[in-house]
Amino acid sequence: MIRDPAKNPAFLKLDLYCKGMRLGDSCLIEDDGGRPILRTRAGLGSGLEAVLPGDLWTNIPVAEPFAQQSPYVLERVDGDYVIHRDGKPVAPITLAPLPNWYERRTTSGKPMRTVGTLQGTYLGVYPAKVCEYWVKGSERPERTNCKFCSVGLNLGIDDADGKAVDEVVEVARAAWLESGITYVDFNTGHYEGHTYLDFLEPYIRAIKQETGLLIGVQTPPHPDLTRYDRLKAMGVNRVSFCFEIFDPQRFVEVCPGKHEAYGLDTYLKAVEYCASLSDFTKLSGEPWVANGEIIAGLEPKESSIAAIDWLTERGAIPTVCVFRPLKNTDYEHLPPPDIDEVLPVYQRLYQKCMEHDLPIGLAPNIHVSLVMLPEEARMLQDDPNRFRFKEWKLAAKRQAFRAKFALEQRAKRRAFAAAHA
Ligand code: SF4
């Protein structure tokens, strides 16, 4: 049952990350209101945004050569999209809807989708210039970008270069009012002088004040850890540190820039510090979680599992991506991981989050296409009911948090309507 893609959408989501999918000649993705296939995600996204059975949002690799060998093929049957395998239907899917505002322009004249993109149901923004590991100069004679990353290939193509606060607020407002987003995720690369938090703070303040949306920040670890207390006081709800690889030697190979500028230990210390700022017993005030992000498939599964254990023991929630050998990246020649390499990693992800009572899946309307969430990995367990008592407690917490958030959002929307009447 676990490994039956026709019966288990979580397994299908994972297997599609590993194998990709072919698009049959019958598919008319954009004509049917689907989102364009954009390579705008910080490193690992490139594919078809779709919704699998069970309301599992996903981003299916379709553009990379490995996807052309996939046993999965998407066909349009009587106007509906159905994934087939070996000629047999596996699962119907829905195309993630193209937001009305995507092709609209900001007041400054940029297409809104080049300022922010919907990744699943949240807004992802990469507001700064390109990560400096991609840029050669006197201090960096060779680029030192992470080997899997495509960020330096994206900017100026699918993504606008440099985004003003007003532009980002305008797009966030459109996504808030028209797409009903609840969360905005800011992502930056590395900049000399550790300026990434200084750069992001005006965006965060402006969006939080106007919309009250949940906000996340994904940057390198700032050397002054008190900056995270400041982010928390500002209303940031999530900080995420992408160390990608837990094996120290492999980290150096895969992430040479991160190794030179920070080192794995600096990432881990920042995760540990930020996790120590969480208090999961309180429902009042702004929620705060720390995430550590890793990529399954670029190191042995035992090492990814060790990372999950390390993070969850400290109260941090792991974010686990599946390695995708994107076109034109340094690792484009590598094969995607085998499902047997990643399945045990996701099984452990759910188990450890539950064992440590981590608050997974609390926020409303957050469906993530680029990764499988810990709560989605429940369906990959041999015994999905093993933690049922903890699940009940979590469900109660979820309900209380969502009720509080809905009230706050209602007040924000009323205030916005009054201000713009
Ligand atoms: S830090 Fe690495 S993954 Fe992040 S943008 Fe820079 S090169 Fe890409």
Short mmCIF file of N, CA and C in Angstrom, two decimals, residues 237-336:
data_model
loop_
_atom_site.label_atom_id
_atom_site.label_comp_id
_atom_site.label_asym_id
_atom_site.label_seq_id
_atom_site.Cartn_x
_atom_site.Cartn_y
_atom_site.Cartn_z
N ASN A 237 8.00 34.75 11.44
CA ASN A 237 7.46 33.52 12.04
C ASN A 237 8.32 32.30 11.80
N ARG A 238 9.21 32.42 10.84
CA ARG A 238 10.00 31.22 10.50
C ARG A 238 11.36 31.68 9.98
N VAL A 239 12.41 31.06 10.50
CA VAL A 239 13.73 31.27 9.90
C VAL A 239 14.22 29.91 9.44
N SER A 240 14.83 29.91 8.28
CA SER A 240 15.24 28.63 7.70
C SER A 240 16.70 28.73 7.25
N PHE A 241 17.46 27.73 7.60
CA PHE A 241 18.88 27.72 7.24
C PHE A 241 19.14 26.51 6.35
N CYS A 242 19.57 26.80 5.14
CA CYS A 242 19.77 25.72 4.17
C CYS A 242 21.22 25.26 4.23
N PHE A 243 21.50 24.30 5.06
CA PHE A 243 22.87 23.77 5.04
C PHE A 243 22.98 22.62 4.06
N GLU A 244 21.87 22.12 3.61
CA GLU A 244 21.76 21.16 2.50
C GLU A 244 22.31 19.77 2.80
N ILE A 245 23.52 19.73 3.36
CA ILE A 245 24.26 18.47 3.49
C ILE A 245 24.79 18.37 4.91
N PHE A 246 24.59 17.22 5.56
CA PHE A 246 25.01 17.08 6.96
C PHE A 246 26.39 16.45 7.08
N ASP A 247 26.79 15.70 6.06
CA ASP A 247 28.11 15.08 6.10
C ASP A 247 29.17 16.18 5.84
N PRO A 248 30.09 16.42 6.79
CA PRO A 248 30.98 17.58 6.67
C PRO A 248 31.82 17.57 5.38
N GLN A 249 32.31 16.40 4.98
CA GLN A 249 33.15 16.34 3.79
C GLN A 249 32.32 16.61 2.52
N ARG A 250 31.15 16.02 2.48
CA ARG A 250 30.27 16.20 1.32
C ARG A 250 29.78 17.66 1.24
N PHE A 251 29.58 18.27 2.41
CA PHE A 251 29.17 19.68 2.45
C PHE A 251 30.19 20.55 1.70
N VAL A 252 31.47 20.28 1.94
CA VAL A 252 32.53 21.06 1.29
C VAL A 252 32.45 20.89 -0.23
N GLU A 253 32.19 19.67 -0.67
CA GLU A 253 32.14 19.41 -2.13
C GLU A 253 30.93 20.06 -2.78
N VAL A 254 29.79 19.94 -2.12
CA VAL A 254 28.54 20.39 -2.75
C VAL A 254 28.35 21.90 -2.61
N CYS A 255 28.80 22.45 -1.47
CA CYS A 255 28.53 23.86 -1.17
C CYS A 255 29.85 24.60 -0.89
N PRO A 256 30.73 24.75 -1.88
CA PRO A 256 32.05 25.34 -1.59
C PRO A 256 31.95 26.78 -1.08
N GLY A 257 31.01 27.56 -1.60
CA GLY A 257 30.87 28.94 -1.15
C GLY A 257 30.44 29.00 0.31
N LYS A 258 29.46 28.19 0.66
CA LYS A 258 28.97 28.17 2.05
C LYS A 258 30.08 27.72 2.98
N HIS A 259 30.88 26.77 2.52
CA HIS A 259 31.99 26.27 3.35
C HIS A 259 33.00 27.38 3.61
N GLU A 260 33.39 28.09 2.55
CA GLU A 260 34.40 29.14 2.71
C GLU A 260 33.90 30.31 3.55
N ALA A 261 32.66 30.71 3.31
CA ALA A 261 32.16 31.93 3.96
C ALA A 261 31.66 31.68 5.39
N TYR A 262 31.15 30.48 5.66
CA TYR A 262 30.52 30.23 6.96
C TYR A 262 31.00 28.94 7.62
N GLY A 263 30.94 27.85 6.88
CA GLY A 263 31.22 26.53 7.45
C GLY A 263 29.95 25.91 8.00
N LEU A 264 29.90 24.60 7.94
CA LEU A 264 28.70 23.87 8.39
C LEU A 264 28.37 24.19 9.85
N ASP A 265 29.40 24.30 10.70
CA ASP A 265 29.13 24.52 12.12
C ASP A 265 28.39 25.83 12.37
N THR A 266 28.71 26.85 11.57
CA THR A 266 28.03 28.14 11.74
C THR A 266 26.54 27.99 11.43
N TYR A 267 26.23 27.23 10.39
CA TYR A 267 24.83 26.97 10.07
C TYR A 267 24.14 26.27 11.25
N LEU A 268 24.82 25.25 11.77
CA LEU A 268 24.19 24.45 12.82
C LEU A 268 24.00 25.27 14.10
N LYS A 269 24.99 26.14 14.39
CA LYS A 269 24.85 26.99 15.59
C LYS A 269 23.66 27.94 15.44
N ALA A 270 23.48 28.47 14.24
CA ALA A 270 22.35 29.39 14.01
C ALA A 270 21.02 28.65 14.17
N VAL A 271 20.94 27.44 13.64
CA VAL A 271 19.70 26.65 13.79
C VAL A 271 19.43 26.43 15.27
N GLU A 272 20.47 26.04 15.99
CA GLU A 272 20.32 25.72 17.41
C GLU A 272 19.86 26.96 18.19
N TYR A 273 20.47 28.10 17.88
CA TYR A 273 20.11 29.34 18.57
C TYR A 273 18.64 29.69 18.29
N CYS A 274 18.29 29.65 17.01
CA CYS A 274 16.92 30.05 16.64
C CYS A 274 15.88 29.08 17.19
N ALA A 275 16.22 27.82 17.22
CA ALA A 275 15.28 26.84 17.78
C ALA A 275 15.07 27.12 19.26
N SER A 276 16.13 27.62 19.93
CA SER A 276 16.00 27.90 21.38
C SER A 276 15.06 29.08 21.64
N LEU A 277 14.74 29.86 20.60
CA LEU A 277 13.82 31.00 20.79
C LEU A 277 12.34 30.57 20.69
N SER A 278 12.11 29.32 20.31
CA SER A 278 10.72 28.85 20.14
C SER A 278 10.12 28.49 21.49
N ASP A 279 8.81 28.73 21.60
CA ASP A 279 8.08 28.21 22.76
C ASP A 279 6.77 27.65 22.22
N PHE A 280 6.74 26.33 22.06
CA PHE A 280 5.57 25.71 21.42
C PHE A 280 4.40 25.54 22.39
N THR A 281 4.60 25.93 23.66
CA THR A 281 3.49 25.76 24.60
C THR A 281 2.54 26.95 24.56
N LYS A 282 3.05 28.08 23.99
CA LYS A 282 2.23 29.31 23.99
C LYS A 282 1.48 29.48 22.68
N LEU A 283 0.25 29.92 22.75
CA LEU A 283 -0.48 30.22 21.51
C LEU A 283 -0.59 31.72 21.28
N SER A 284 -0.32 32.49 22.36
CA SER A 284 -0.42 33.95 22.21
C SER A 284 0.80 34.47 21.46
N GLY A 285 0.66 35.65 20.91
CA GLY A 285 1.79 36.26 20.19
C GLY A 285 2.03 35.59 18.85
N GLU A 286 3.10 36.01 18.20
CA GLU A 286 3.44 35.47 16.87
C GLU A 286 4.14 34.12 17.03
N PRO A 287 3.77 33.12 16.21
CA PRO A 287 4.50 31.85 16.28
C PRO A 287 5.92 32.02 15.72
N TRP A 288 6.80 31.17 16.14
CA TRP A 288 8.20 31.24 15.69
C TRP A 288 8.73 29.81 15.56
N VAL A 289 9.20 29.45 14.39
CA VAL A 289 9.84 28.14 14.23
C VAL A 289 11.17 28.31 13.51
N ALA A 290 12.08 27.40 13.81
CA ALA A 290 13.37 27.35 13.11
C ALA A 290 13.38 26.10 12.24
N ASN A 291 13.84 26.27 11.02
CA ASN A 291 13.95 25.13 10.10
C ASN A 291 15.41 24.92 9.70
N GLY A 292 15.76 23.68 9.48
CA GLY A 292 17.05 23.37 8.85
C GLY A 292 16.73 22.63 7.57
N GLU A 293 17.29 23.10 6.46
CA GLU A 293 16.90 22.52 5.17
C GLU A 293 18.02 21.64 4.60
N ILE A 294 17.65 20.45 4.22
CA ILE A 294 18.63 19.52 3.63
C ILE A 294 18.10 19.01 2.29
N ILE A 295 19.02 18.45 1.50
CA ILE A 295 18.64 17.88 0.22
C ILE A 295 18.91 16.37 0.26
N ALA A 296 17.83 15.60 0.16
CA ALA A 296 18.00 14.15 0.12
C ALA A 296 18.46 13.75 -1.28
N GLY A 297 19.40 12.84 -1.32
CA GLY A 297 19.86 12.35 -2.63
C GLY A 297 21.23 12.86 -3.01
N LEU A 298 21.81 13.74 -2.18
CA LEU A 298 23.17 14.21 -2.47
C LEU A 298 24.17 13.71 -1.44
N GLU A 299 23.68 12.95 -0.48
CA GLU A 299 24.55 12.28 0.49
C GLU A 299 23.83 10.99 0.88
N PRO A 300 24.53 10.04 1.51
CA PRO A 300 23.85 8.79 1.86
C PRO A 300 22.64 9.04 2.75
N LYS A 301 21.65 8.17 2.62
CA LYS A 301 20.41 8.38 3.40
C LYS A 301 20.69 8.40 4.90
N GLU A 302 21.70 7.64 5.34
CA GLU A 302 22.02 7.60 6.77
C GLU A 302 22.41 9.00 7.27
N SER A 303 23.07 9.74 6.39
CA SER A 303 23.50 11.08 6.78
C SER A 303 22.30 12.04 6.83
N SER A 304 21.39 11.92 5.85
CA SER A 304 20.18 12.75 5.89
C SER A 304 19.36 12.43 7.14
N ILE A 305 19.31 11.16 7.49
CA ILE A 305 18.55 10.75 8.68
C ILE A 305 19.22 11.31 9.94
N ALA A 306 20.55 11.30 9.95
CA ALA A 306 21.27 11.87 11.11
C ALA A 306 20.96 13.37 11.22
N ALA A 307 20.84 14.04 10.09
CA ALA A 307 20.50 15.47 10.12
C ALA A 307 19.11 15.67 10.73
N ILE A 308 18.16 14.83 10.33
CA ILE A 308 16.79 14.93 10.88
C ILE A 308 16.81 14.71 12.39
N ASP A 309 17.57 13.72 12.83
CA ASP A 309 17.65 13.45 14.27
C ASP A 309 18.24 14.66 15.00
N TRP A 310 19.32 15.19 14.44
CA TRP A 310 20.02 16.33 15.08
C TRP A 310 19.07 17.53 15.20
N LEU A 311 18.38 17.83 14.11
CA LEU A 311 17.50 19.01 14.10
C LEU A 311 16.34 18.85 15.07
N THR A 312 15.66 17.73 14.98
CA THR A 312 14.45 17.56 15.79
C THR A 312 14.79 17.49 17.29
N GLU A 313 15.95 16.94 17.62
CA GLU A 313 16.35 16.92 19.04
C GLU A 313 16.50 18.33 19.59
N ARG A 314 16.79 19.26 18.73
CA ARG A 314 16.97 20.67 19.16
C ARG A 314 15.70 21.51 19.00
N GLY A 315 14.65 20.89 18.55
CA GLY A 315 13.39 21.64 18.41
C GLY A 315 13.27 22.36 17.07
N ALA A 316 14.13 22.02 16.12
CA ALA A 316 14.02 22.62 14.79
C ALA A 316 13.29 21.64 13.86
N ILE A 317 12.54 22.19 12.92
CA ILE A 317 11.78 21.33 11.99
C ILE A 317 12.60 21.17 10.71
N PRO A 318 12.88 19.93 10.32
CA PRO A 318 13.64 19.75 9.08
C PRO A 318 12.77 20.03 7.85
N THR A 319 13.37 20.65 6.87
CA THR A 319 12.76 20.75 5.54
C THR A 319 13.61 19.88 4.63
N VAL A 320 12.98 18.91 4.01
CA VAL A 320 13.77 17.96 3.20
C VAL A 320 13.36 18.08 1.74
N CYS A 321 14.29 18.52 0.90
CA CYS A 321 14.06 18.58 -0.55
C CYS A 321 14.60 17.29 -1.17
N VAL A 322 14.15 17.02 -2.37
CA VAL A 322 14.73 15.90 -3.14
C VAL A 322 15.63 16.51 -4.22
N PHE A 323 16.84 16.02 -4.30
CA PHE A 323 17.77 16.53 -5.30
C PHE A 323 17.17 16.40 -6.71
N ARG A 324 17.27 17.52 -7.46
CA ARG A 324 16.79 17.53 -8.84
C ARG A 324 17.93 18.03 -9.73
N PRO A 325 18.45 17.19 -10.62
CA PRO A 325 19.56 17.64 -11.48
C PRO A 325 19.07 18.59 -12.58
N LEU A 326 19.03 19.86 -12.22
CA LEU A 326 18.47 20.86 -13.13
C LEU A 326 19.38 21.10 -14.33
N LYS A 327 18.75 21.40 -15.43
CA LYS A 327 19.50 21.69 -16.67
C LYS A 327 20.47 22.84 -16.45
N ASN A 328 21.67 22.70 -16.98
CA ASN A 328 22.71 23.74 -16.98
C ASN A 328 23.37 23.98 -15.63
N THR A 329 22.99 23.23 -14.61
CA THR A 329 23.69 23.37 -13.32
C THR A 329 24.93 22.47 -13.33
N ASP A 330 25.79 22.67 -12.32
CA ASP A 330 27.01 21.85 -12.25
C ASP A 330 26.68 20.36 -12.07
N TYR A 331 25.55 20.08 -11.49
CA TYR A 331 25.18 18.68 -11.25
C TYR A 331 24.14 18.16 -12.25
N GLU A 332 24.03 18.81 -13.40
CA GLU A 332 23.00 18.36 -14.35
C GLU A 332 23.24 16.93 -14.83
N HIS A 333 24.52 16.49 -14.75
CA HIS A 333 24.85 15.15 -15.26
C HIS A 333 24.54 14.05 -14.23
N LEU A 334 24.26 14.42 -12.97
CA LEU A 334 24.00 13.39 -11.96
C LEU A 334 22.60 12.81 -12.12
N PRO A 335 22.43 11.56 -11.74
CA PRO A 335 21.06 11.01 -11.80
C PRO A 335 20.25 11.52 -10.62
N PRO A 336 18.94 11.59 -10.75
CA PRO A 336 18.11 11.92 -9.56
C PRO A 336 18.17 10.74 -8.60
#
